[in-house]
Amino acid sequence: MNTKYIVAIGAFVAILSGCASAPAPVATPAPAPAPVAKSDSDPFTTPGYAVVRTFFATDRNLTGKTKPDEMFGIARSNLTYGACDVSIPRDHRMGELESPSIWRLELREYPAKHIVLLSTAISSKDKFFSDVAARVRASPRSSAFLFVHGYNVTFADAARRTAQISYDLGFDGAPVFYSWPSQGTTPAYTVDEQNIEWAQANLRGFLEDFFTRSDAQSVYLIAHSMGNRALTRALASLLTDKPALRNRLKEVILAAPDIDADVFKRDIAPALTATGRPVTLYASSEDLALIASKKVHGYPRAGDSGQGLVVVAGIETIDATTTDTSLLGHSYFAETRSVLSDMFYLIRNDQRADQRFGLHGIDTQAGRYWEFMR
């Protein structure tokens, strides 16, 4: 057995930490020119960095602390709304989540060097949706995206990642994230599994408000890893009960879903495809976090493109195995130029897989899937 896979199985706890937002590796070359970031953050407001405003809803508890990255904890609570300002360094490299490095003798965060959560402001529900709607109306296509993070992610991690994705995609609408009470620690995988299940009902309620109160005519939903469990089920439930909302949904992006592959194909995929809206699933056979999850649960995950790759009519599966060079290979959707560029054309131009540069189709008995050209 390959040493890498022995590590994946024998060191499950260490491997699953790949959902956390550690510093990204140097990005691999993109299959197409990298998008130019154009958003509210584009004009640099200071000499060294831009500021990206992201909006959030969270069912984490308030800690009573005032530091932006310590305001929300790891316990369950009612929904809280607000906005975060996050710095993007002028010399930011696409796909990197720049953080202090002990190897560079960096002991604190600097906005001109790192992606830093600068501020977190809480607002009422009404003001939150008023602010989001204002941002949406200012965008050319009245667009917004909602990001649901995965396992081992703190509130600050989620804010930073959302800002980085928005900036790297050149997204000109409202970037929003939903932060459920992940414990933000490596050993707490089973606790996170309980909390993502608990958060599903809250997320469904928020999704309904998001569709009806944000004024967004082009809604993009992005989930990573364990976050897919709540998003897929909440969305399927919502659109079954409120089918008129589906007209605003432009795309669902499922990145490395940590969901039982058989359950996904039997229960979740039919519900998603029944909405008639486009769904893209990114998977990889080099995703060590999902390999470890398979070992723990006993069954393959929907985001694993090894044996049993999920290929379902109505869902475009993209095999991203060749794009990632990181140790764990789990956050490729936000860390590699290839996937970010693919998402750029998917979101900016509404292009399907057969229209996007750098992908080629592979036909199987189950249907066609796509992989990045080597």
Coordinates of C-alpha atoms in Angstrom, one line a residue:
M1 CA 0.0 0.0 0.0
N2 CA 1.3 3.5 -0.9
T3 CA 2.8 5.2 2.1
K4 CA 0.5 8.2 1.7
Y5 CA -2.5 6.0 2.1
I6 CA -1.0 4.3 5.2
V7 CA -0.7 7.7 6.7
A8 CA -4.3 8.5 5.8
I9 CA -5.5 5.4 7.6
G10 CA -3.1 5.2 10.5
A11 CA -3.3 8.9 11.4
F12 CA -6.9 9.7 10.9
V13 CA -7.1 12.6 13.3
A14 CA -4.1 14.4 11.8
I15 CA -5.4 13.9 8.3
L16 CA -8.9 15.1 8.9
S17 CA -7.5 18.5 10.0
G18 CA -7.3 19.2 6.2
C19 CA -10.7 20.9 6.5
A20 CA -9.0 23.7 8.5
S21 CA -7.7 26.8 6.8
A22 CA -4.0 26.3 7.1
P23 CA -1.6 28.2 4.8
A24 CA -2.1 27.0 1.2
P25 CA 0.7 25.5 -0.9
V26 CA 2.0 27.3 -4.0
A27 CA -0.8 27.1 -6.5
T28 CA -0.6 24.9 -9.6
P29 CA -0.8 26.4 -13.1
A30 CA -4.3 27.3 -14.2
P31 CA -5.8 25.7 -17.3
A32 CA -6.9 29.2 -18.3
P33 CA -5.8 32.7 -17.5
A34 CA -6.5 33.6 -13.9
P35 CA -9.4 35.9 -13.4
V36 CA -8.7 39.5 -12.5
A37 CA -10.3 40.3 -9.2
K38 CA -12.9 43.1 -9.6
S39 CA -15.1 43.8 -6.6
D40 CA -15.6 46.3 -3.8
S41 CA -12.1 45.4 -2.7
D42 CA -10.4 46.1 -6.0
P43 CA -9.4 49.7 -5.3
F44 CA -6.8 49.3 -2.6
T45 CA -7.9 51.5 0.3
T46 CA -4.5 51.3 1.9
P47 CA -1.0 51.1 0.4
G48 CA -0.6 47.4 1.3
Y49 CA -3.9 45.6 1.2
A50 CA -7.5 45.6 0.0
V51 CA -10.5 45.1 2.3
V52 CA -13.2 42.6 1.4
R53 CA -16.5 42.8 3.2
T54 CA -18.3 39.5 3.7
F55 CA -21.7 38.9 5.3
F56 CA -22.4 36.1 7.7
A57 CA -25.1 34.2 9.5
T58 CA -24.0 31.9 12.3
D59 CA -25.6 29.6 14.9
R60 CA -22.5 29.7 17.1
N61 CA -22.7 31.2 20.6
L62 CA -21.5 34.7 21.4
T63 CA -18.5 34.5 23.7
G64 CA -18.7 38.0 25.1
K65 CA -15.2 38.8 23.8
T66 CA -14.6 41.8 21.5
K67 CA -11.7 40.6 19.3
P68 CA -13.0 40.0 15.8
D69 CA -11.8 36.4 15.7
E70 CA -13.0 35.6 19.2
M71 CA -16.6 36.9 19.2
F72 CA -18.1 33.5 18.3
G73 CA -17.4 30.2 20.0
I74 CA -18.1 26.5 19.4
A75 CA -21.4 26.0 21.2
R76 CA -24.9 25.9 19.6
S77 CA -27.0 29.0 19.7
N78 CA -29.7 31.0 17.8
L79 CA -28.8 32.7 14.6
T80 CA -26.7 35.8 14.7
Y81 CA -26.2 38.1 11.6
G82 CA -23.5 40.6 10.7
A83 CA -20.5 41.5 8.5
C84 CA -16.8 41.0 8.5
D85 CA -14.0 43.0 6.9
V86 CA -11.0 40.9 5.8
S87 CA -7.7 42.1 4.4
I88 CA -6.2 40.8 1.2
P89 CA -2.5 41.6 0.7
R90 CA -1.5 43.5 -2.4
D91 CA 0.8 40.7 -3.4
H92 CA -1.7 38.0 -2.6
R93 CA -1.2 34.9 -4.7
M94 CA -4.4 33.3 -6.1
G95 CA -5.4 30.3 -4.0
E96 CA -3.3 31.1 -1.0
L97 CA -4.7 31.9 2.4
E98 CA -1.7 33.9 3.6
S99 CA -1.0 33.4 7.3
P100 CA 1.9 34.1 9.7
S101 CA 4.6 31.5 9.3
I102 CA 7.1 30.6 12.1
W103 CA 9.5 29.7 9.3
R104 CA 9.5 33.3 8.2
L105 CA 9.7 34.4 11.9
E106 CA 6.2 36.0 11.6
L107 CA 4.7 35.9 15.1
R108 CA 1.6 38.1 14.4
E109 CA -0.7 39.0 11.6
Y110 CA -0.1 41.9 9.3
P111 CA -2.8 42.9 6.9
A112 CA -0.3 43.9 4.2
K113 CA 1.2 40.3 4.3
H114 CA -1.7 38.1 5.5
I115 CA -5.4 37.5 5.1
V116 CA -6.6 38.9 8.4
L117 CA -10.1 39.2 9.9
L118 CA -10.0 42.9 10.7
S119 CA -13.5 43.4 12.1
T120 CA -16.7 41.6 13.0
A121 CA -19.9 43.6 13.4
I122 CA -23.2 42.2 14.5
S123 CA -26.4 43.5 13.1
S124 CA -30.1 42.9 13.4
K125 CA -31.7 40.4 10.9
D126 CA -33.5 43.3 9.1
K127 CA -30.3 45.3 8.8
F128 CA -28.3 42.3 7.6
F129 CA -30.7 41.6 4.7
S130 CA -30.9 45.3 3.9
D131 CA -27.1 45.5 3.7
V132 CA -26.8 42.3 1.6
A133 CA -29.6 43.5 -0.7
A134 CA -27.8 46.9 -1.2
R135 CA -24.6 45.0 -2.2
V136 CA -26.6 42.8 -4.5
R137 CA -28.3 45.7 -6.2
A138 CA -24.9 47.3 -6.8
S139 CA -23.7 44.2 -8.8
P140 CA -24.3 43.9 -12.5
R141 CA -26.1 40.6 -12.3
S142 CA -27.8 41.1 -8.9
S143 CA -25.7 38.2 -7.6
A144 CA -24.7 36.6 -4.3
F145 CA -23.0 33.5 -3.2
L146 CA -23.4 31.6 0.1
F147 CA -20.5 29.4 1.4
V148 CA -21.0 26.7 4.0
H149 CA -17.7 25.5 5.4
G150 CA -16.6 22.0 6.5
Y151 CA -15.1 20.3 9.5
N152 CA -12.5 21.8 11.8
V153 CA -13.2 25.4 10.9
T154 CA -13.5 28.3 13.3
F155 CA -15.6 31.4 12.6
A156 CA -12.5 33.4 11.7
D157 CA -11.3 30.6 9.3
A158 CA -14.7 30.8 7.6
A159 CA -14.6 34.6 7.2
R160 CA -11.1 34.5 5.8
R161 CA -11.8 31.7 3.4
T162 CA -15.0 33.4 2.1
A163 CA -13.1 36.7 1.5
Q164 CA -10.3 34.8 -0.3
I165 CA -12.7 32.9 -2.5
S166 CA -14.6 36.1 -3.3
Y167 CA -11.5 38.0 -4.2
D168 CA -9.9 35.2 -6.3
L169 CA -13.1 34.7 -8.2
G170 CA -13.4 38.4 -8.9
F171 CA -17.0 38.1 -7.5
D172 CA -18.9 41.4 -7.9
G173 CA -22.0 40.4 -5.8
A174 CA -22.5 39.8 -2.1
P175 CA -20.2 37.2 -0.6
V176 CA -22.0 35.5 2.4
F177 CA -21.0 32.6 4.6
Y178 CA -22.9 30.4 7.0
S179 CA -20.8 29.3 10.0
W180 CA -22.2 26.4 12.0
P181 CA -20.6 25.4 15.3
S182 CA -17.7 23.4 14.1
Q183 CA -15.3 22.9 17.1
G184 CA -12.3 24.0 15.1
T185 CA -10.1 21.3 16.5
T186 CA -8.7 18.1 15.0
P187 CA -10.1 15.5 17.4
A188 CA -13.7 16.8 17.3
Y189 CA -14.8 15.1 14.1
T190 CA -17.7 13.3 15.7
V191 CA -18.8 16.4 17.5
D192 CA -18.8 18.3 14.3
E193 CA -20.9 15.5 12.7
Q194 CA -23.5 16.0 15.4
N195 CA -23.4 19.8 15.0
I196 CA -23.7 19.8 11.2
E197 CA -26.8 17.6 11.5
W198 CA -28.2 20.0 14.2
A199 CA -27.5 23.0 12.0
Q200 CA -29.5 21.8 9.0
A201 CA -32.8 23.1 10.2
N202 CA -31.3 26.6 10.9
L203 CA -29.6 26.6 7.5
R204 CA -32.8 25.7 5.8
G205 CA -34.6 28.7 7.4
F206 CA -31.7 31.0 6.5
L207 CA -31.7 29.8 2.9
E208 CA -35.4 30.7 2.6
D209 CA -34.7 34.1 3.9
F210 CA -31.6 34.4 1.7
F211 CA -33.6 33.7 -1.4
T212 CA -36.5 35.9 -0.6
R213 CA -34.9 38.9 1.2
S214 CA -31.5 39.4 -0.5
D215 CA -32.9 40.6 -3.8
A216 CA -30.4 38.3 -5.5
Q217 CA -31.5 37.1 -8.9
S218 CA -28.4 35.0 -9.3
V219 CA -27.7 32.8 -6.3
Y220 CA -24.6 30.6 -6.1
L221 CA -24.3 28.0 -3.3
I222 CA -20.9 26.6 -2.4
A223 CA -20.3 23.9 0.3
H224 CA -17.1 22.2 1.3
S225 CA -16.6 18.8 2.9
M226 CA -18.9 18.2 5.8
G227 CA -20.8 21.4 5.1
N228 CA -22.3 19.6 2.1
R229 CA -24.4 17.4 4.4
A230 CA -26.5 20.3 5.7
L231 CA -26.6 22.3 2.5
T232 CA -27.7 19.5 0.2
R233 CA -30.5 18.4 2.5
A234 CA -31.6 21.9 3.5
L235 CA -31.7 23.0 -0.1
A236 CA -33.6 19.9 -1.4
S237 CA -36.2 20.4 1.4
L238 CA -36.6 24.1 0.7
L239 CA -37.0 23.8 -3.1
T240 CA -39.5 20.9 -2.6
D241 CA -41.7 23.1 -0.4
K242 CA -41.0 26.4 -2.3
P243 CA -40.4 25.5 -5.9
A244 CA -40.7 29.1 -7.1
L245 CA -37.4 29.9 -5.4
R246 CA -35.5 27.7 -7.8
N247 CA -35.6 30.3 -10.5
R248 CA -33.1 32.4 -8.5
L249 CA -30.6 29.6 -8.1
K250 CA -27.9 29.7 -10.7
E251 CA -25.5 27.0 -9.5
V252 CA -24.8 24.5 -6.6
I253 CA -21.1 23.7 -6.2
L254 CA -20.3 20.7 -4.0
A255 CA -16.6 20.6 -3.2
A256 CA -15.2 17.4 -1.7
P257 CA -18.5 16.4 -0.1
D258 CA -17.9 14.2 3.0
I259 CA -21.2 12.3 2.4
D260 CA -21.7 8.6 2.0
A261 CA -21.5 8.1 -1.8
D262 CA -24.3 5.6 -1.9
V263 CA -26.6 7.8 0.2
F264 CA -25.7 10.7 -2.1
K265 CA -26.6 8.8 -5.2
R266 CA -29.8 7.3 -3.8
D267 CA -31.3 10.1 -1.7
I268 CA -29.5 13.4 -2.3
A269 CA -28.7 13.5 -6.0
P270 CA -32.3 12.8 -7.1
A271 CA -33.6 15.6 -4.8
L272 CA -31.1 18.0 -6.2
T273 CA -31.6 17.1 -9.9
A274 CA -35.3 17.3 -9.5
T275 CA -35.0 21.0 -9.0
G276 CA -33.8 21.4 -12.5
R277 CA -30.9 23.6 -11.4
P278 CA -27.2 23.0 -12.4
V279 CA -25.1 21.1 -9.9
T280 CA -21.3 20.7 -10.0
L281 CA -19.4 18.2 -7.9
Y282 CA -15.6 18.4 -7.4
A283 CA -14.0 15.2 -6.4
S284 CA -10.4 13.8 -6.0
S285 CA -8.8 10.4 -5.5
E286 CA -5.9 12.1 -3.7
D287 CA -8.1 13.7 -1.0
L288 CA -6.6 12.1 2.1
A289 CA -9.2 13.5 4.4
L290 CA -12.0 11.7 2.5
I291 CA -9.9 8.5 2.3
A292 CA -9.6 8.7 6.1
S293 CA -13.4 9.4 6.4
K294 CA -14.0 6.3 4.2
K295 CA -11.9 4.2 6.6
V296 CA -13.8 5.5 9.6
H297 CA -17.3 5.2 8.1
G298 CA -16.7 2.0 6.1
Y299 CA -18.0 3.4 2.8
P300 CA -16.7 5.7 0.1
R301 CA -17.4 9.4 0.2
A302 CA -19.1 11.4 -2.6
G303 CA -16.0 13.6 -3.0
D304 CA -13.7 10.6 -3.6
S305 CA -13.0 10.1 -7.3
G306 CA -11.4 6.7 -6.8
Q307 CA -13.3 3.5 -7.3
G308 CA -17.0 4.3 -7.3
L309 CA -16.7 7.8 -8.6
V310 CA -20.1 9.5 -8.3
V311 CA -21.6 10.0 -11.8
V312 CA -25.2 10.9 -11.8
A313 CA -27.4 12.3 -14.6
G314 CA -28.0 16.0 -14.0
I315 CA -24.8 16.5 -12.0
E316 CA -21.5 17.5 -13.6
T317 CA -18.8 15.6 -11.7
I318 CA -15.3 17.1 -12.1
D319 CA -12.3 14.9 -11.2
A320 CA -9.8 17.4 -9.7
T321 CA -7.2 14.7 -8.8
T322 CA -4.5 16.2 -11.0
T323 CA -4.7 19.7 -9.7
D324 CA -3.6 19.5 -6.1
T325 CA -0.1 19.3 -4.7
S326 CA -0.9 19.8 -1.0
L327 CA -0.2 17.2 1.7
L328 CA -3.9 16.5 2.4
G329 CA -5.4 17.4 -1.0
H330 CA -8.7 18.4 0.6
S331 CA -9.1 22.2 0.0
Y332 CA -8.2 22.2 -3.6
F333 CA -11.4 24.0 -4.5
A334 CA -10.1 27.2 -3.0
E335 CA -6.4 26.7 -3.2
T336 CA -5.5 25.7 -6.8
R337 CA -5.6 28.0 -9.8
S338 CA -7.0 25.2 -11.9
V339 CA -10.2 24.8 -9.9
L340 CA -10.5 28.5 -9.0
S341 CA -10.3 29.3 -12.7
D342 CA -12.8 26.7 -13.5
M343 CA -15.2 28.1 -10.9
F344 CA -14.6 31.6 -12.3
Y345 CA -15.9 30.6 -15.7
L346 CA -18.7 28.6 -14.2
I347 CA -19.9 31.5 -12.1
R348 CA -19.0 34.5 -14.2
N349 CA -20.0 33.1 -17.6
D350 CA -22.5 30.4 -16.5
Q351 CA -20.5 28.0 -18.7
R352 CA -21.1 24.2 -18.5
A353 CA -18.3 21.8 -18.3
D354 CA -18.2 21.2 -22.0
Q355 CA -17.7 24.9 -22.6
R356 CA -14.9 25.5 -20.1
F357 CA -11.3 25.5 -21.0
G358 CA -9.0 22.7 -19.6
L359 CA -11.6 20.0 -19.0
H360 CA -12.2 16.9 -21.1
G361 CA -15.0 14.4 -20.9
I362 CA -14.8 10.8 -20.0
D363 CA -17.7 8.5 -20.8
T364 CA -18.6 5.6 -18.5
Q365 CA -21.6 3.3 -18.2
A366 CA -23.0 5.6 -15.6
G367 CA -22.6 8.7 -17.8
R368 CA -20.0 11.3 -18.5
Y369 CA -17.7 13.0 -16.0
W370 CA -14.9 15.5 -16.5
E371 CA -11.3 15.8 -15.5
F372 CA -8.7 18.5 -15.8
M373 CA -6.2 18.1 -18.6
R374 CA -2.8 17.2 -17.5

